[in-house]
């Protein structure tokens, strides 16, 4: 199993680079960041520094979207980093939550997202693609490689990930939901004539290593609120009790009363008081190292190829070190 580290690009950028270097020393192979231009600093500038100061780490956004950047600019940015540092990027992409909503826009449609996945990948790898009716190609790209991994929850998005994406990003670590959603992605890939095992499966969730479960829950409760934004969209589209979306995912947002993006992805987010302990425990990895190892082994049995640690809490360095000393070796022994 591979491991990734997910950070927000809060200033100073040097701290983000330092944590990514620490992660690589501890056996992490991927470095991810949020991509929301208003809330945080520009990630692609910081990727250049991360790549410069690491040896093998693969970096990318978790996740960008097809609305805040034009597709040829996104592709060119990835291709430039790959040309400089040797194909060490991955494009995580979704419809757009905070990046779009904070700027007063709606998330992108799945149709637009599906088109963007192919165009960005083709352009970044040196092939011609059509953008707004105009055929384009980046003539300077040589040997470029850009895997595009798609974040999804709902049935139509899961199907699109299986049909189009190189990888599937699931932002929660509940084994029951993971099994269901991985199955949906694999089935869609197979139905589209693809090898279902060719789709990389990445589960991303907060991890907090320690014996004080109450404190760990409070540090990670924000994640249930972040997931709740996407769940609320699913409920508005499919209803509260739909055969297409499991109650295990949607039932906890009944008491949700809005969301303040100024606290997005941060411990102590006051917009996440509605998230019960049960959801925090299901969606996150909490407790001593042995509990993390047990849950990760269960996820690995479900076909998960990478676990990406959301590291937005008061024990960033300790979590990275605990994963490096105890958890990653146990999963890769």
Coordinates of C-alpha atoms in Angstrom, one line a residue:
X1 CA 0.0 0.0 0.0
X2 CA 1.2 3.5 -0.9
X3 CA 0.8 6.4 1.5
X4 CA 0.2 10.1 0.8
X5 CA 0.2 13.3 2.9
X6 CA -2.5 15.9 2.3
X7 CA -1.9 19.5 3.5
X8 CA -3.5 22.9 3.0
X9 CA -1.1 25.5 1.5
X10 CA -1.2 27.9 4.5
X11 CA 1.7 30.3 4.7
X12 CA 4.5 30.1 5.2
X13 CA 5.0 27.8 2.2
X14 CA 8.3 26.7 3.7
X15 CA 6.4 24.9 6.4
X16 CA 4.5 22.9 3.7
X17 CA 7.7 22.0 2.0
X18 CA 9.3 21.0 5.3
X19 CA 6.3 18.6 6.2
X20 CA 6.5 17.1 2.7
X21 CA 10.2 16.4 3.1
X22 CA 9.5 14.9 6.5
X23 CA 6.8 12.7 4.9
X24 CA 9.2 11.4 2.3
X25 CA 11.8 10.5 4.9
X26 CA 9.1 8.5 6.7
X27 CA 8.1 6.5 3.6
X28 CA 5.3 8.5 2.1
X29 CA 5.3 8.4 -1.7
X30 CA 2.7 11.1 -2.5
X31 CA 2.3 14.7 -1.4
X32 CA -1.1 16.2 -1.9
X33 CA -2.5 19.7 -1.2
X34 CA -5.9 21.4 -1.3
X35 CA -6.5 23.7 -4.4
X36 CA -8.7 26.6 -3.5
X37 CA -7.1 29.9 -4.7
X38 CA -9.0 32.3 -2.4
X39 CA -8.6 30.2 0.8
X40 CA -4.9 29.2 0.5
X41 CA -1.7 30.0 -1.3
X42 CA -1.2 28.8 -4.9
X43 CA -0.3 25.1 -4.8
X44 CA 1.5 24.8 -8.1
X45 CA 4.1 27.3 -7.1
X46 CA 4.7 25.4 -3.9
X47 CA 4.8 22.0 -5.8
X48 CA 7.9 23.3 -7.6
X49 CA 9.6 23.8 -4.2
X50 CA 8.4 20.4 -2.9
X51 CA 9.8 18.6 -6.0
X52 CA 13.1 20.5 -5.7
X53 CA 13.5 19.5 -2.1
X54 CA 12.5 15.9 -2.3
X55 CA 13.8 13.0 -4.3
X56 CA 11.0 10.8 -5.4
X57 CA 7.7 12.2 -4.0
X58 CA 4.9 12.5 -6.5
X59 CA 2.8 15.7 -5.9
X60 CA -0.6 17.0 -7.0
X61 CA -3.9 18.6 -5.9
X62 CA -6.6 16.9 -3.9
X63 CA -8.4 18.2 -5.8
X64 CA -8.3 20.8 -8.6
X65 CA -11.4 21.3 -10.8
X66 CA -12.1 22.3 -14.4
X67 CA -13.6 25.7 -13.6
X68 CA -11.0 27.8 -11.8
X69 CA -8.2 27.2 -14.4
X70 CA -8.4 26.9 -18.1
X71 CA -7.6 23.3 -19.2
X72 CA -4.6 24.2 -21.3
X73 CA -3.1 26.2 -18.5
X74 CA -3.6 23.3 -16.1
X75 CA -2.1 20.8 -18.5
X76 CA 0.9 23.1 -19.3
X77 CA 1.6 23.6 -15.6
X78 CA 1.7 19.9 -14.9
X79 CA 3.8 19.3 -18.0
X80 CA 6.2 22.0 -17.0
X81 CA 6.7 20.4 -13.6
X82 CA 7.2 17.0 -15.2
X83 CA 9.7 18.4 -17.6
X84 CA 11.7 20.0 -14.7
X85 CA 11.5 17.1 -12.3
X86 CA 10.7 13.9 -14.2
X87 CA 7.0 12.9 -14.3
X88 CA 6.4 13.3 -10.6
X89 CA 2.9 14.8 -10.7
X90 CA -0.6 13.4 -10.5
X91 CA -3.8 15.4 -11.2
X92 CA -6.5 14.9 -8.6
X93 CA -9.7 16.5 -9.9
X94 CA -13.3 16.9 -9.0
X95 CA -16.3 19.1 -9.6
X96 CA -15.0 21.8 -7.3
X97 CA -16.3 22.6 -3.8
X98 CA -14.6 25.3 -1.9
X99 CA -12.7 26.7 -4.9
X100 CA -15.9 27.3 -6.8
X101 CA -18.3 28.2 -4.0
X102 CA -16.1 30.7 -2.3
X103 CA -15.8 32.5 -5.6
X104 CA -19.6 32.5 -5.9
X105 CA -19.8 29.8 -8.6
X106 CA -21.5 26.5 -8.7
X107 CA -19.5 23.2 -8.9
X108 CA -18.9 22.0 -12.4
X109 CA -21.2 19.5 -14.1
X110 CA -20.1 15.9 -14.4
X111 CA -20.2 16.3 -18.2
X112 CA -17.7 19.2 -18.1
X113 CA -15.5 17.2 -15.6
X114 CA -15.5 14.2 -17.8
X115 CA -14.4 16.2 -20.8
X116 CA -11.7 18.0 -18.8
X117 CA -10.2 14.7 -17.6
X118 CA -9.4 13.6 -21.1
X119 CA -8.3 17.0 -22.4
X120 CA -5.9 17.8 -19.5
X121 CA -4.3 14.3 -19.7
X122 CA -3.9 14.4 -23.5
X123 CA -2.4 17.9 -23.5
X124 CA 0.0 17.2 -20.6
X125 CA 1.2 14.0 -22.4
X126 CA 1.8 15.8 -25.7
X127 CA -1.3 14.8 -27.6
X128 CA -3.7 17.0 -29.4
X129 CA -7.0 17.8 -27.8
X130 CA -9.9 20.1 -28.5
X131 CA -10.6 23.0 -26.1
X132 CA -13.7 25.1 -26.7
X133 CA -13.8 23.9 -30.3
X134 CA -10.1 24.7 -30.9
X135 CA -7.6 21.9 -31.5
X136 CA -4.6 22.4 -29.3
X137 CA -1.3 20.7 -28.6
X138 CA 1.7 21.6 -26.4
X139 CA 4.5 21.2 -29.0
X140 CA 7.3 21.2 -26.4
X141 CA 6.1 18.2 -24.4
X142 CA 8.3 15.1 -24.7
X143 CA 7.6 11.9 -22.8
X144 CA 5.1 13.5 -20.5
X145 CA 3.0 11.4 -18.2
X146 CA 0.0 12.6 -16.2
X147 CA -2.3 10.2 -14.3
X148 CA -5.7 11.9 -13.6
X149 CA -7.5 10.7 -10.5
X150 CA -11.1 11.7 -9.9
X151 CA -12.8 12.4 -6.6
X152 CA -16.4 11.0 -6.4
X153 CA -19.2 10.0 -4.0
X154 CA -22.5 9.8 -6.0
X155 CA -23.5 7.0 -8.4
X156 CA -23.1 9.1 -11.6
X157 CA -19.7 10.4 -10.4
X158 CA -18.5 6.9 -9.5
X159 CA -19.5 5.7 -12.9
X160 CA -17.6 8.5 -14.6
X161 CA -14.5 7.8 -12.5
X162 CA -14.6 4.2 -13.7
X163 CA -15.1 5.2 -17.3
X164 CA -12.6 8.0 -17.6
X165 CA -10.1 8.3 -14.7
X166 CA -6.8 6.7 -14.0
X167 CA -7.6 6.6 -10.3
X168 CA -10.5 7.1 -7.9
X169 CA -10.2 9.3 -4.8
X170 CA -12.6 8.5 -2.0
X171 CA -12.5 11.1 0.8
X172 CA -13.6 8.9 3.7
X173 CA -12.2 5.7 5.3
X174 CA -15.4 3.8 6.2
X175 CA -14.9 0.2 5.0
X176 CA -18.6 -0.4 4.3
X177 CA -18.9 2.6 2.0
X178 CA -15.4 2.0 0.5
X179 CA -16.4 -1.5 -0.5
X180 CA -19.6 -0.2 -2.2
X181 CA -18.0 2.6 -4.0
X182 CA -14.9 0.7 -5.2
X183 CA -17.2 -1.9 -6.6
X184 CA -19.2 0.7 -8.4
X185 CA -16.0 2.2 -10.0
X186 CA -14.7 -1.2 -11.0
X187 CA -18.0 -2.2 -12.5
X188 CA -18.2 1.0 -14.5
X189 CA -14.6 0.5 -15.7
X190 CA -15.4 -3.0 -16.8
X191 CA -18.6 -1.9 -18.6
X192 CA -16.6 0.7 -20.5
X193 CA -14.2 -2.0 -21.8
X194 CA -11.4 -1.0 -19.4
X195 CA -9.4 -3.3 -17.1
X196 CA -11.1 -2.5 -13.7
X197 CA -7.8 -3.3 -11.9
X198 CA -6.1 -0.5 -13.9
X199 CA -8.0 2.2 -11.8
X200 CA -5.9 3.1 -8.8
X201 CA -7.9 3.4 -5.6
X202 CA -7.0 6.1 -3.1
X203 CA -8.8 6.6 0.2
X204 CA -8.1 9.9 1.9
X205 CA -9.1 10.8 5.5
X206 CA -7.7 12.4 8.6
X207 CA -5.4 10.2 10.8
X208 CA -4.6 11.0 14.4
X209 CA -2.3 8.6 16.3
X210 CA -2.8 8.5 20.1
X211 CA -4.7 7.1 23.0
X212 CA -6.9 10.2 23.8
X213 CA -9.8 9.4 21.5
X214 CA -11.9 12.3 22.7
X215 CA -9.2 14.8 21.7
X216 CA -8.5 13.0 18.4
X217 CA -12.2 13.2 17.5
X218 CA -12.3 17.0 18.2
X219 CA -9.3 17.5 16.1
X220 CA -10.8 15.6 13.1
X221 CA -14.5 16.4 13.4
X222 CA -14.1 19.0 10.7
X223 CA -13.8 16.2 8.1
X224 CA -17.4 15.1 8.6
X225 CA -18.4 18.7 7.8
X226 CA -16.3 18.8 4.7
X227 CA -17.7 15.5 3.4
X228 CA -21.2 16.8 4.4
X229 CA -20.9 19.5 1.8
X230 CA -20.8 16.8 -0.9
X231 CA -23.4 14.6 0.8
X232 CA -25.8 17.6 0.9
X233 CA -25.5 17.9 -2.8
X234 CA -26.3 14.2 -3.2
X235 CA -29.4 14.5 -0.9
X236 CA -30.7 17.5 -2.9
X237 CA -30.2 15.5 -6.1
X238 CA -31.4 12.0 -5.1
X239 CA -33.5 12.6 -1.9
X240 CA -32.9 11.6 1.7
X241 CA -33.6 7.9 1.2
X242 CA -32.6 6.9 -2.2
X243 CA -31.6 3.4 -3.5
X244 CA -28.8 5.1 -5.3
X245 CA -27.1 6.7 -2.3
X246 CA -26.7 4.7 1.0
X247 CA -28.2 6.0 4.2
X248 CA -24.9 5.2 5.8
X249 CA -23.5 8.2 4.0
X250 CA -26.4 10.6 4.1
X251 CA -28.3 10.2 7.4
X252 CA -25.9 12.2 9.6
X253 CA -26.4 15.6 7.8
X254 CA -30.0 16.0 8.9
X255 CA -29.1 18.6 11.5
X256 CA -26.6 20.4 9.3
X257 CA -27.4 24.1 9.2
X258 CA -25.0 25.6 6.6
X259 CA -21.3 25.9 6.3
X260 CA -18.7 28.6 6.7
X261 CA -15.8 28.1 4.3
X262 CA -13.5 30.4 6.3
X263 CA -13.0 27.4 8.6
X264 CA -12.9 24.8 5.8
X265 CA -10.7 21.8 6.6
X266 CA -9.6 23.1 10.0
X267 CA -9.7 21.7 13.5
X268 CA -12.3 23.4 15.6
X269 CA -14.5 24.3 12.7
X270 CA -17.8 25.6 14.3
X271 CA -19.8 24.5 11.2
X272 CA -19.2 20.9 12.1
X273 CA -20.9 20.6 15.5
X274 CA -23.6 18.5 13.9
X275 CA -21.1 15.7 13.1
X276 CA -21.5 12.8 15.6
X277 CA -18.7 10.8 17.1
X278 CA -19.8 7.8 15.2
X279 CA -19.2 9.5 11.9
X280 CA -15.7 10.8 13.0
X281 CA -14.8 7.2 14.0
X282 CA -16.1 5.7 10.8
X283 CA -14.7 8.3 8.4
X284 CA -11.3 8.8 10.0
X285 CA -8.4 6.8 11.5
X286 CA -8.0 7.4 15.2
X287 CA -6.4 5.8 18.2
X288 CA -3.2 3.9 18.8
X289 CA -1.1 2.7 15.9
X290 CA -2.5 -0.8 16.1
X291 CA -6.0 0.6 15.4
X292 CA -4.7 2.3 12.3
X293 CA -3.0 -0.8 11.1
X294 CA -6.1 -2.9 11.6
X295 CA -8.3 -0.6 9.6
X296 CA -5.8 0.0 6.9
X297 CA -5.4 -3.8 6.4
X298 CA -9.2 -4.0 6.0
X299 CA -9.1 -1.2 3.4
X300 CA -6.3 -2.9 1.6
X301 CA -8.3 -6.1 1.3
X302 CA -11.1 -4.0 -0.3
X303 CA -8.7 -3.0 -3.1
X304 CA -7.3 0.3 -1.7
X305 CA -3.9 1.1 -3.3
X306 CA -3.1 4.3 -1.4
X307 CA -4.1 5.8 1.9
X308 CA -3.7 9.6 2.0
X309 CA -3.5 11.2 5.4
X310 CA -5.3 14.5 5.9
X311 CA -2.9 16.2 8.3
X312 CA -4.9 19.2 9.5
X313 CA -4.7 19.0 13.3
X314 CA -2.4 19.8 16.2
X315 CA -0.1 16.7 15.8
X316 CA 1.2 17.0 12.2
X317 CA 4.8 16.0 12.8
X318 CA 3.9 13.3 15.4
X319 CA 1.4 11.7 12.9
X320 CA 3.9 11.7 10.1
X321 CA 6.5 10.2 12.4
X322 CA 4.2 7.5 13.8
X323 CA 3.2 6.5 10.4
X324 CA 6.8 6.3 9.3
X325 CA 8.0 4.3 12.4
X326 CA 5.1 1.9 13.0
X327 CA 2.2 2.0 10.5
X328 CA 3.8 2.2 7.0
X329 CA 6.3 -0.6 7.9
X330 CA 3.5 -2.8 9.2
X331 CA 1.5 -2.4 6.0
X332 CA 4.4 -3.0 3.7
X333 CA 6.2 -5.7 5.7

